mmCIF file of C-alpha atoms in Angstrom:
data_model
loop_
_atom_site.group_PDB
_atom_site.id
_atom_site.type_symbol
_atom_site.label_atom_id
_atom_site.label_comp_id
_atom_site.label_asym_id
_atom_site.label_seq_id
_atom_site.Cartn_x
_atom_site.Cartn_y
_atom_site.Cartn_z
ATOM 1 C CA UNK A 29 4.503 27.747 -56.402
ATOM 2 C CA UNK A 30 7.403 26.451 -54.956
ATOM 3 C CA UNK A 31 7.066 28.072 -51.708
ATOM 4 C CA UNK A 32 3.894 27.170 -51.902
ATOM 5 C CA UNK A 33 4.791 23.741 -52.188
ATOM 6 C CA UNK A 34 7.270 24.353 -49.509
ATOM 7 C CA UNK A 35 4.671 25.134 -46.709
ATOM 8 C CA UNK A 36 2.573 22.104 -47.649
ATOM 9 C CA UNK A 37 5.304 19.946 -47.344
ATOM 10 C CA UNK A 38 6.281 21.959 -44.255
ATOM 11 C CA UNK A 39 2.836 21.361 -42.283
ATOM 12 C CA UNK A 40 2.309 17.286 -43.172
ATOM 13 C CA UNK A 41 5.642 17.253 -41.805
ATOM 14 C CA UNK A 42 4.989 19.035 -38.630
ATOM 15 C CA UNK A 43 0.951 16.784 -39.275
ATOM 16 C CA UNK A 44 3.025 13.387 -39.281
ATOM 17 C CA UNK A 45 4.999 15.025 -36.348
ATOM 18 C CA UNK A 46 2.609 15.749 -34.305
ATOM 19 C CA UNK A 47 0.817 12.653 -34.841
ATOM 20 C CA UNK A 48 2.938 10.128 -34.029
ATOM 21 C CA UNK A 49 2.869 10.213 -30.600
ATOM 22 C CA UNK A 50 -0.951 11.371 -30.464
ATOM 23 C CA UNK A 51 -1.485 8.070 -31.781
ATOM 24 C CA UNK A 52 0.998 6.656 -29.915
ATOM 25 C CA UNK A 53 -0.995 7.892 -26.585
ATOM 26 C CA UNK A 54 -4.359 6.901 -28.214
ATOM 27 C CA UNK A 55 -2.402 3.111 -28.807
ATOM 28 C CA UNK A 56 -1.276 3.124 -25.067
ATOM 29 C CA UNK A 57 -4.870 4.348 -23.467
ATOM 30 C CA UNK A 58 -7.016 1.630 -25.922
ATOM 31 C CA UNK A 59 -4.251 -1.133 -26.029
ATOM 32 C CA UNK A 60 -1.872 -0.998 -22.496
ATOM 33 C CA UNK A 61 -3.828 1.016 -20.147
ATOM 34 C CA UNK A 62 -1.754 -0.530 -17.274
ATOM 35 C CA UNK A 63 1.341 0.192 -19.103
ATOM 36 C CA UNK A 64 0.117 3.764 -19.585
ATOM 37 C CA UNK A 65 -1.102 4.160 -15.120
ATOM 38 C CA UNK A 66 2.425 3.142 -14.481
ATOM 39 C CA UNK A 67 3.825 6.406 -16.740
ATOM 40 C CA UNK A 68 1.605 9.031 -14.827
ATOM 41 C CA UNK A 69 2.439 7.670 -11.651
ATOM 42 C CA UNK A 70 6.171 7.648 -13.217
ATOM 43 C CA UNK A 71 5.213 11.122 -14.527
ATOM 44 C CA UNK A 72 3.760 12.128 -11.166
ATOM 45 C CA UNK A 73 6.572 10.967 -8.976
ATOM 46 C CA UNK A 74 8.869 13.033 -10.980
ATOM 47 C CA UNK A 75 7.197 16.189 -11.300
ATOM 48 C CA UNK A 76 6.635 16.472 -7.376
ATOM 49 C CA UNK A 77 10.365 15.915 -7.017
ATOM 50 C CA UNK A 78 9.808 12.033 -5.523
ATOM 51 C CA UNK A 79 12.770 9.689 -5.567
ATOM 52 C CA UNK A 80 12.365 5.893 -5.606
ATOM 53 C CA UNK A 81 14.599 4.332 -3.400
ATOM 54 C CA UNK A 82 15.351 0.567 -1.922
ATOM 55 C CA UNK A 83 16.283 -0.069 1.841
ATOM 56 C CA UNK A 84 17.897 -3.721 2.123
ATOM 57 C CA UNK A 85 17.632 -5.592 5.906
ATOM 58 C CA UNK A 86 18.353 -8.895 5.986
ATOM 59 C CA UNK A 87 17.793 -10.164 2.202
ATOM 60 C CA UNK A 88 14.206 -8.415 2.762
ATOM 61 C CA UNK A 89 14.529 -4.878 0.803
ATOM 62 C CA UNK A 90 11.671 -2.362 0.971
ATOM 63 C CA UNK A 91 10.890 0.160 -1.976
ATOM 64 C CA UNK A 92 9.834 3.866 -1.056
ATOM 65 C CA UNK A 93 9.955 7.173 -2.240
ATOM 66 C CA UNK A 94 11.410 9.867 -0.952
ATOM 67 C CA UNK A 95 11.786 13.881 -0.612
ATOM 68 C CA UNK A 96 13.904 16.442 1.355
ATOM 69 C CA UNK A 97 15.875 16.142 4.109
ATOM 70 C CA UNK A 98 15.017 15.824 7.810
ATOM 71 C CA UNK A 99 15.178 19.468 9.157
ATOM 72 C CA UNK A 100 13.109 21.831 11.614
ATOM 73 C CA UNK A 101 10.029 19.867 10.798
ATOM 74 C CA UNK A 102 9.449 16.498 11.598
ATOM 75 C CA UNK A 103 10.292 13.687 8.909
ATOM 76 C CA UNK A 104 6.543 11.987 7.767
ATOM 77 C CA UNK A 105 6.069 8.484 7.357
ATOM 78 C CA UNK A 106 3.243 7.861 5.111
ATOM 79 C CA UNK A 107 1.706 4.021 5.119
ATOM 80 C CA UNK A 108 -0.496 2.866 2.357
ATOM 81 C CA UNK A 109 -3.819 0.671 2.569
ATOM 82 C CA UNK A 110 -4.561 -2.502 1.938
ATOM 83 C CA UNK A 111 -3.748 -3.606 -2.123
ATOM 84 C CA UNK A 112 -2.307 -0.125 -2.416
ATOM 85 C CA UNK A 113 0.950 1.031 -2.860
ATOM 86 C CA UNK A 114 3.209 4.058 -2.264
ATOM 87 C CA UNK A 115 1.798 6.042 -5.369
ATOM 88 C CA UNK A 116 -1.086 6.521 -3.556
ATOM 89 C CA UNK A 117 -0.145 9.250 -1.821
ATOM 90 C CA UNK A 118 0.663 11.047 -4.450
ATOM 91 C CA UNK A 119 -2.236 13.484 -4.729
ATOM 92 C CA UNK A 120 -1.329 14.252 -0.870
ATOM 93 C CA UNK A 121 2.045 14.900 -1.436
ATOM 94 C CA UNK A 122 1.561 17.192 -4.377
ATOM 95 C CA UNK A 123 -0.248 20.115 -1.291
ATOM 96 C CA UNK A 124 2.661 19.553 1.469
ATOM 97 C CA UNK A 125 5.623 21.984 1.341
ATOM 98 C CA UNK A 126 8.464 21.247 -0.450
ATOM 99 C CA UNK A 127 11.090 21.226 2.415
ATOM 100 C CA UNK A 128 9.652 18.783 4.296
ATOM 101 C CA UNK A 129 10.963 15.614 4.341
ATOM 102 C CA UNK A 130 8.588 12.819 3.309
ATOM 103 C CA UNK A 131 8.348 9.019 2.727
ATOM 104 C CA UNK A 132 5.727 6.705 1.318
ATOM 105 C CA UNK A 133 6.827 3.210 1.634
ATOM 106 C CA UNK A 134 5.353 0.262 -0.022
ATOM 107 C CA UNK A 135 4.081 -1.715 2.877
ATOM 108 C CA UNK A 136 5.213 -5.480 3.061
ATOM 109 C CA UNK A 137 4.934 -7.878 0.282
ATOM 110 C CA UNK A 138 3.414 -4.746 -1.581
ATOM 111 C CA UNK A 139 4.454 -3.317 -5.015
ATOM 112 C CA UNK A 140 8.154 -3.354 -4.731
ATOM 113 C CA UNK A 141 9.094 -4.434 -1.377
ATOM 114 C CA UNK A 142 9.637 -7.538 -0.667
ATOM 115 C CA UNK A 143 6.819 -10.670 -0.847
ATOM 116 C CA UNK A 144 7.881 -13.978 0.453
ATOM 117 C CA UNK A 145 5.229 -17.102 1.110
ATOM 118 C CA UNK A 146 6.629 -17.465 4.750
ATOM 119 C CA UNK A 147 6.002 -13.772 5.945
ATOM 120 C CA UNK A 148 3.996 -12.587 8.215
ATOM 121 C CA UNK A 149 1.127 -10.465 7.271
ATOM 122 C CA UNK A 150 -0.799 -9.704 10.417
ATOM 123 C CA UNK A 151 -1.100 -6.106 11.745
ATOM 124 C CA UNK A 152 1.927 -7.041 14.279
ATOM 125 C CA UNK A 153 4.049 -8.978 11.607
ATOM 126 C CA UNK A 154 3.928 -5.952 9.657
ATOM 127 C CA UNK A 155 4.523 -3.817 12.631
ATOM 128 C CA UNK A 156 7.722 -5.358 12.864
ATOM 129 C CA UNK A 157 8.520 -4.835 9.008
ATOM 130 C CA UNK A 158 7.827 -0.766 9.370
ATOM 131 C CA UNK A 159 10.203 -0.978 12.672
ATOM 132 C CA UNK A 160 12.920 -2.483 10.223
ATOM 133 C CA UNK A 161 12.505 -0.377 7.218
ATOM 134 C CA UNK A 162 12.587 2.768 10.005
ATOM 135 C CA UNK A 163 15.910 1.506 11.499
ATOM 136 C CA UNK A 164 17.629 0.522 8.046
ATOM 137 C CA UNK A 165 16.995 4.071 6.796
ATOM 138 C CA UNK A 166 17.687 5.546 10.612
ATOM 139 C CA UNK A 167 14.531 7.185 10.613
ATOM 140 C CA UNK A 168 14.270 7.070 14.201
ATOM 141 C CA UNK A 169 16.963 9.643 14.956
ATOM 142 C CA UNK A 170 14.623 11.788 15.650
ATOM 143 C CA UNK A 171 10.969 11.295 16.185
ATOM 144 C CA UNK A 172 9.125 11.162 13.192
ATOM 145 C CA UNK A 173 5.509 12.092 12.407
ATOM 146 C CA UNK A 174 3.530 8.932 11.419
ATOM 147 C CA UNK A 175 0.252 8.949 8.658
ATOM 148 C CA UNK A 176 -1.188 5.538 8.126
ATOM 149 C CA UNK A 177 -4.666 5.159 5.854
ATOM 150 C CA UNK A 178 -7.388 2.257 6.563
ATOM 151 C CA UNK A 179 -5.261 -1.180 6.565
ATOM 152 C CA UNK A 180 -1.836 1.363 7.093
ATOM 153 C CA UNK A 181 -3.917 3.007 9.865
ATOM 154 C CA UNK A 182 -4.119 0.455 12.132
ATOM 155 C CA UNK A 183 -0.283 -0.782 11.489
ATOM 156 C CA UNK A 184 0.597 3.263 12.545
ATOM 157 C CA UNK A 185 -1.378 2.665 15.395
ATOM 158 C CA UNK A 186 -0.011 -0.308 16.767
ATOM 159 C CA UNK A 187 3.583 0.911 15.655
ATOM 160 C CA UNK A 188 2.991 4.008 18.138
ATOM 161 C CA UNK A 189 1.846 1.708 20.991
ATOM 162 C CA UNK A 190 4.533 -0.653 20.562
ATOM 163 C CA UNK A 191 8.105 2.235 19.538
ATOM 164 C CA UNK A 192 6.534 5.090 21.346
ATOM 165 C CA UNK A 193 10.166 6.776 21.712
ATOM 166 C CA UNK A 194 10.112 6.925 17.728
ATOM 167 C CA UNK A 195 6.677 8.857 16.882
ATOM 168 C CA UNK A 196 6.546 12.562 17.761
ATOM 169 C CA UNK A 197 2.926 12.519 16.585
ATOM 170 C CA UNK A 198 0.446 10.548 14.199
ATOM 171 C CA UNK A 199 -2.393 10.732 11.852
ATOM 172 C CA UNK A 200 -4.484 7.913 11.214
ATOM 173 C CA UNK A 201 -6.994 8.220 8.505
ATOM 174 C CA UNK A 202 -10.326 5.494 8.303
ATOM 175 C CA UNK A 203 -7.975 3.432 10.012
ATOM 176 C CA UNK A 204 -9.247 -0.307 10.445
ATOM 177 C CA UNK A 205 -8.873 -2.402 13.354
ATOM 178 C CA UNK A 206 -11.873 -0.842 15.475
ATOM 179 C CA UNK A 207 -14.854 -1.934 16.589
ATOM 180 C CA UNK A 208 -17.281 0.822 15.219
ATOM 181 C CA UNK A 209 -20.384 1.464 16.325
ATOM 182 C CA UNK A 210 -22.348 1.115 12.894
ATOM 183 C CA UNK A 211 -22.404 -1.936 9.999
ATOM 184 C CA UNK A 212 -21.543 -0.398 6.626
ATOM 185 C CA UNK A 213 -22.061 -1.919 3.071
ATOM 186 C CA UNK A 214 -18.908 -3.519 3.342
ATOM 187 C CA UNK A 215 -19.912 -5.199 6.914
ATOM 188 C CA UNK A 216 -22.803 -6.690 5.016
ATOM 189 C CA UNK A 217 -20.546 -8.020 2.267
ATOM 190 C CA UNK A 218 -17.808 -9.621 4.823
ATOM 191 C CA UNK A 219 -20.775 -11.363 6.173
ATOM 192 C CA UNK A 220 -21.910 -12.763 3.067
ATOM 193 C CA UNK A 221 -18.318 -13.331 2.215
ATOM 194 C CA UNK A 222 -18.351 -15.888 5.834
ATOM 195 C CA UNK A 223 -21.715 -16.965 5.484
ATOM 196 C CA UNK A 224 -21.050 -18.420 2.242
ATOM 197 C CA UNK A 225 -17.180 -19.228 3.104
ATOM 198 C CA UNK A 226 -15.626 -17.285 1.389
ATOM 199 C CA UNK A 227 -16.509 -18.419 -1.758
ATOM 200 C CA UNK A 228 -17.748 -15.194 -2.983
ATOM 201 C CA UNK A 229 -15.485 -12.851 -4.874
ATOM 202 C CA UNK A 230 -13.805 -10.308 -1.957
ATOM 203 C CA UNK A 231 -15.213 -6.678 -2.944
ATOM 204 C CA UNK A 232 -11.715 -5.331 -2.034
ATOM 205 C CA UNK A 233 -10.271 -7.718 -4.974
ATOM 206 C CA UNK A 234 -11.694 -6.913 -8.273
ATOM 207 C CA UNK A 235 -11.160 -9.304 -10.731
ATOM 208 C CA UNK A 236 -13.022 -7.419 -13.626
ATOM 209 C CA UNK A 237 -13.577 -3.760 -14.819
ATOM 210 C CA UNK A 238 -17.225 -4.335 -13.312
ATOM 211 C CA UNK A 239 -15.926 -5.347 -10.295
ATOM 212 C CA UNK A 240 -13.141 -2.197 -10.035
ATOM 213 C CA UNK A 241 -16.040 0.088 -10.566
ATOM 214 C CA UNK A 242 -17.628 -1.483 -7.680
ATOM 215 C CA UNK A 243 -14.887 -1.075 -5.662
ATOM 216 C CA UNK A 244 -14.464 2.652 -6.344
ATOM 217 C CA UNK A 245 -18.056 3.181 -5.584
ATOM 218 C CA UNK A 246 -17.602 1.497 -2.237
ATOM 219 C CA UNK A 247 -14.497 2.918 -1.361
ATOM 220 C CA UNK A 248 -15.401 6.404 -2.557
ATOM 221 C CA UNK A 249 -18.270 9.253 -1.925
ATOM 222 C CA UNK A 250 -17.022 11.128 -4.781
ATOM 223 C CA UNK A 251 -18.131 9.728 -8.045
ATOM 224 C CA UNK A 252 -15.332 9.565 -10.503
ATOM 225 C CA UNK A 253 -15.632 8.827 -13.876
ATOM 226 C CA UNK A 254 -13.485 6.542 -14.892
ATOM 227 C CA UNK A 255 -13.173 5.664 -18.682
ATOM 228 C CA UNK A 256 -13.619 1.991 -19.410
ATOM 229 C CA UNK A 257 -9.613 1.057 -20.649
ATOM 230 C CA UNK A 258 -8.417 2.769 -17.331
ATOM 231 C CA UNK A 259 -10.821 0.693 -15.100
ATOM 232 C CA UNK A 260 -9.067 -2.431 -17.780
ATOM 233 C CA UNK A 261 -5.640 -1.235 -16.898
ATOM 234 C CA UNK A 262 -6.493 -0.587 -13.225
ATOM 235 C CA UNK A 263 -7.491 -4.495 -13.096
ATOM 236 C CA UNK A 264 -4.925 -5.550 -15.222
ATOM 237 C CA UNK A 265 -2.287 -4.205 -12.747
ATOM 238 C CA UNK A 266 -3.634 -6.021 -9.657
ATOM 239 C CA UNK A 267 -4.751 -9.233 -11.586
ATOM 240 C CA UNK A 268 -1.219 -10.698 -10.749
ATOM 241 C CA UNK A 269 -1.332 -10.022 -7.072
ATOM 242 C CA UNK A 270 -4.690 -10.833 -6.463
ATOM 243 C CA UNK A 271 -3.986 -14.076 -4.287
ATOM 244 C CA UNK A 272 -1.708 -12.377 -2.727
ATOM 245 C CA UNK A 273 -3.991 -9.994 -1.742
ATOM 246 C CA UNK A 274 -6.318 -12.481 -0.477
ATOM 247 C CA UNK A 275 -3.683 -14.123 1.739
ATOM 248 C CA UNK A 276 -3.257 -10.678 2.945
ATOM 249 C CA UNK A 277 -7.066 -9.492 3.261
ATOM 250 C CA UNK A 278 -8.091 -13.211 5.153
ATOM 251 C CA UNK A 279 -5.554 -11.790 7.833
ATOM 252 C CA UNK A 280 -6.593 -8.330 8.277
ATOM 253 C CA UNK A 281 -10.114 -10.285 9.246
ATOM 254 C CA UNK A 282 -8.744 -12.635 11.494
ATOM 255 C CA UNK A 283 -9.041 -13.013 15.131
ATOM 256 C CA UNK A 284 -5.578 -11.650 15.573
ATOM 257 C CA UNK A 285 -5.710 -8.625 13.195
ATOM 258 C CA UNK A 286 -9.445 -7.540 13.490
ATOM 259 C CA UNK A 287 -9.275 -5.747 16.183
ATOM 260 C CA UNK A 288 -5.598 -4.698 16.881
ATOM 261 C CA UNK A 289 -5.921 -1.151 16.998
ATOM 262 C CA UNK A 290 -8.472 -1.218 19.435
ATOM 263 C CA UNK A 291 -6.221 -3.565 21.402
ATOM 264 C CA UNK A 292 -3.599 -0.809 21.646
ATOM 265 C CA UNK A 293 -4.897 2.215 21.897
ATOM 266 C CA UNK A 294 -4.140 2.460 25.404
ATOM 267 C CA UNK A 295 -0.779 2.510 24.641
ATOM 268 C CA UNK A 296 -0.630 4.977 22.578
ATOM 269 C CA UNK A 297 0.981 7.797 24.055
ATOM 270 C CA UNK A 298 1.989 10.192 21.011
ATOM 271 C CA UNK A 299 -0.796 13.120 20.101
ATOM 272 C CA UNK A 300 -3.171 11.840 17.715
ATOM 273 C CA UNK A 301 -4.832 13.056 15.247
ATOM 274 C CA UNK A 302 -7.984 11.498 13.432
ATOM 275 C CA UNK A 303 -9.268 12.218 9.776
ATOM 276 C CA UNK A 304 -12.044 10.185 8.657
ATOM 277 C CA UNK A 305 -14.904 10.498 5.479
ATOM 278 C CA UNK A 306 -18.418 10.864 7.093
ATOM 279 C CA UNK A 307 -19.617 8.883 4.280
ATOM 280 C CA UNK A 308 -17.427 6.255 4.646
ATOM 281 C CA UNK A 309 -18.771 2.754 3.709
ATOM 282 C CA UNK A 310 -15.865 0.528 4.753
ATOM 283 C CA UNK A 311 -15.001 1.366 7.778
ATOM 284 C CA UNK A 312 -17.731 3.326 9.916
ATOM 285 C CA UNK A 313 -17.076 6.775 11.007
ATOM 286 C CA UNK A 314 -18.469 6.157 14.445
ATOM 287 C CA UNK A 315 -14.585 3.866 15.171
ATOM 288 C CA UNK A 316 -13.864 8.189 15.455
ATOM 289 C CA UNK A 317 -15.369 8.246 18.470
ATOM 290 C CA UNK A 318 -14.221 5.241 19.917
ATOM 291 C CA UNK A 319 -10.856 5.919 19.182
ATOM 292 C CA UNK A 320 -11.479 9.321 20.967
ATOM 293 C CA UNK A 321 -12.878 7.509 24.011
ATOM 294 C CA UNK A 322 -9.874 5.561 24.352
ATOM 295 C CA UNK A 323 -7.265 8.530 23.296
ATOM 296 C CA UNK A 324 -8.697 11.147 25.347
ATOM 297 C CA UNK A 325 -7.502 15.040 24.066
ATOM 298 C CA UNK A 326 -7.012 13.466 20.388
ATOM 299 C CA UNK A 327 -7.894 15.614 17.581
ATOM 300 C CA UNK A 328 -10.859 14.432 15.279
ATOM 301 C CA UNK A 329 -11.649 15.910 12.032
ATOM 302 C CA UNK A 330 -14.748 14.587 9.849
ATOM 303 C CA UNK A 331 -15.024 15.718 6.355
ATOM 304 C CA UNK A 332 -18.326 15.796 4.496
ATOM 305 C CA UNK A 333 -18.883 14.289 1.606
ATOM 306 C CA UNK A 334 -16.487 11.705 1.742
ATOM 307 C CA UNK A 335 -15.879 8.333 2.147
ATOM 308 C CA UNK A 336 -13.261 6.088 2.582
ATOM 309 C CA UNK A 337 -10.899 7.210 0.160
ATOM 310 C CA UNK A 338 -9.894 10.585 1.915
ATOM 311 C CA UNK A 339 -6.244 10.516 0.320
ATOM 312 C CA UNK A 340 -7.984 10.160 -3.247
ATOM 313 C CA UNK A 341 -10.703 12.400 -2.316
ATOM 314 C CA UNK A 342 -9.865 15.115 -0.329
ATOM 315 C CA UNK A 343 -6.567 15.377 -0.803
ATOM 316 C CA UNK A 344 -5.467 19.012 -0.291
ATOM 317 C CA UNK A 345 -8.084 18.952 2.453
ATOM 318 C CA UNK A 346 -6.039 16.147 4.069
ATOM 319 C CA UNK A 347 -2.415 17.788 3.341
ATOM 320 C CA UNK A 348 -3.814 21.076 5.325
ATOM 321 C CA UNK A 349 -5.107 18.712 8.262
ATOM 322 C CA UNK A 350 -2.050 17.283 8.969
ATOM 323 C CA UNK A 351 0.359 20.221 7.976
ATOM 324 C CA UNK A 352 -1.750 22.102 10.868
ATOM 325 C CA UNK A 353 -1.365 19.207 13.744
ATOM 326 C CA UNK A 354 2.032 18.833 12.799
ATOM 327 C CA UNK A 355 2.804 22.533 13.240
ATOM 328 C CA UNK A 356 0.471 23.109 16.321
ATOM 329 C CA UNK A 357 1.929 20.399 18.331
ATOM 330 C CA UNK A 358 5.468 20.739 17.738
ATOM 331 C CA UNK A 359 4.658 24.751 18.473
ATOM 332 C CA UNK A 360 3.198 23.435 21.625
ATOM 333 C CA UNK A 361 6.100 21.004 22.425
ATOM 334 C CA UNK A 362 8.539 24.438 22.003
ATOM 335 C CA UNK A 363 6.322 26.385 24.148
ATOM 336 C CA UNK A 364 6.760 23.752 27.216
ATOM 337 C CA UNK A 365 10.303 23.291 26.589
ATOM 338 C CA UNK A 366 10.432 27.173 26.615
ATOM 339 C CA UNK A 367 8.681 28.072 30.124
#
């Protein structure tokens, strides 16, 4: 009886045990969602072997994480979009080889890098950020491959134009700045948004859950489903930043930021590469073949059902894409230097 007694006692231990943090998750998902997003990308950062690290120029410091060491391959500068920050390259990260030696930086006034009211947030103000964050941290030793997404696309872009000796080669993915060929669904709302003077809540800035799901459905071909506390947290995390992000997104739209990719591509020298989402509903997949027109001998892959999102939803897709240009020109590059 005893022992009996002994093994009850034994399993509403290991019960209470277990539960504690069971509830403790189930607390954190209903109660601080945001709290509990800022763990997996905590978790995620980790696992993958990422190291957060702070680059100080001036009394401006940039945050960004970090893995390997520059070696054989070149090092990869990876530029978030617009609102984003460096985590979002996370699901990227997690298909690229080990050894290689990787960055994501938060781009100015972004997550933890530095946001002051007298900066400079146009596509060549931030141009000039990148160039310091790549000096500070000597990046430039050696010409790096550069990966910019959407708003980070076009801020690759015109970094290539303007530093070609630093870029051995770049990706640009959706990136914005183009004229494209096509209106999308988010044309349509920028032109209500002007129409109506901008008195009309920014799609790109959601200020409910509604709103974020919105968002995700514009931004993304892929249908996720996202429970209702996570779409809470998601807001709750950019609720704080949100006029910041409209300081940032009024801009990207104006006459001197619209169209500064465009303005530069014939400048850029560096081979190019091109992903974009056929589906894409931000930025139309036709600025593909514009870009080409300009860049002639630039390499364009479209991927099917996708949108604008590519890093969130194609991501090992996108890690082969670029693992292959990366390889095949710097194969070519030893072939010339060869013969």
């Amino acid at each position: 009886m005893a022992a009996d007694l002994d093994v009850v006692n034994l399993f509403v231990i290991a019960s209470a045990t277990l539960a504690i943090p069971i509830l403790a998750f189930v607390a954190s998902f209903l109660l601080w969602p945001s709290a509990l997003i800022k763990v997996y990308h905590w978790y995620w950062r980790r696992t993958l072997g990422l190291q957060v690290r702070y680059a100080d120029c001036g009394g401006y410091r940039f945050c960004y994480s970090c893995r390997g060491k520059p070696g054989m391959r070149p090092s990869i500068l990876l530029l978030h979009s617009f609102s984003a920050h460096k985590d979002m390259w996370l699901t990227v990260v997690k298909y690229l080889p080990k050894h290689l030696h990787i960055l994501c930086v938060d781009m100015p006034g972004h997550e933890g890098t530095t946001r002051t009211n007298t900066e400079d947030y146009s596509i060549q103000g931030q141009v000039r950020r990148i160039r310091q964050f790549v000096e500070a941290i000597r990046l430039n030793r050696k010409p790096f491959h550069l990966v910019g997404t959407s708003m980070g696309g076009s801020v690759a872009g015109v970094y290539a134009a303007c530093y070609p000796p630093d870029i051995c080669s770049m990706t640009l993915i959706c990136p914005d700045g183009i004229k494209h060929l096509s209106e999308t669904k988010f044309d349509n709302h920028l032109q209500d948004l002007q129409y109506n003077q901008y008195t009309l809540n920014i799609p790109l800035i959601p200020t409910t859950p509604e709103e974020m799901e919105d968002m995700l459905k514009l931004c993304s071909h892929v249908r996720f489903k996202i429970p209702q506390p996570i779409l809470q947290g998601l807001v709750d995390v950019r609720l704080p930043h949100n006029d910041f992000y409209e300081e940032v997104f009024m801009e990207l739209i104006s006459e001197r930021s619209r169209y500064a990719l465009q303005e530069h591509l014939h400048l850029i020298s560096a081979p190019l590469q091109i992903i974009w989402g056929k589906q894409d509903q931000v930025v139309d997949v036709s600025g593909a073949a514009v870009i080409e027109g300009h860049v002639p001998g630039c390499r364009v892959d479209l991927l099917d059902g996708c949108g604008h999102s590519v890093v969130m939803e194609k991501p090992r897709r996108t890690a082969k894409l670029i693992l292959e240009f990366i390889i095949s020109k710097q194969n070519t590059s030893t072939t010339k230097k060869s013969s």
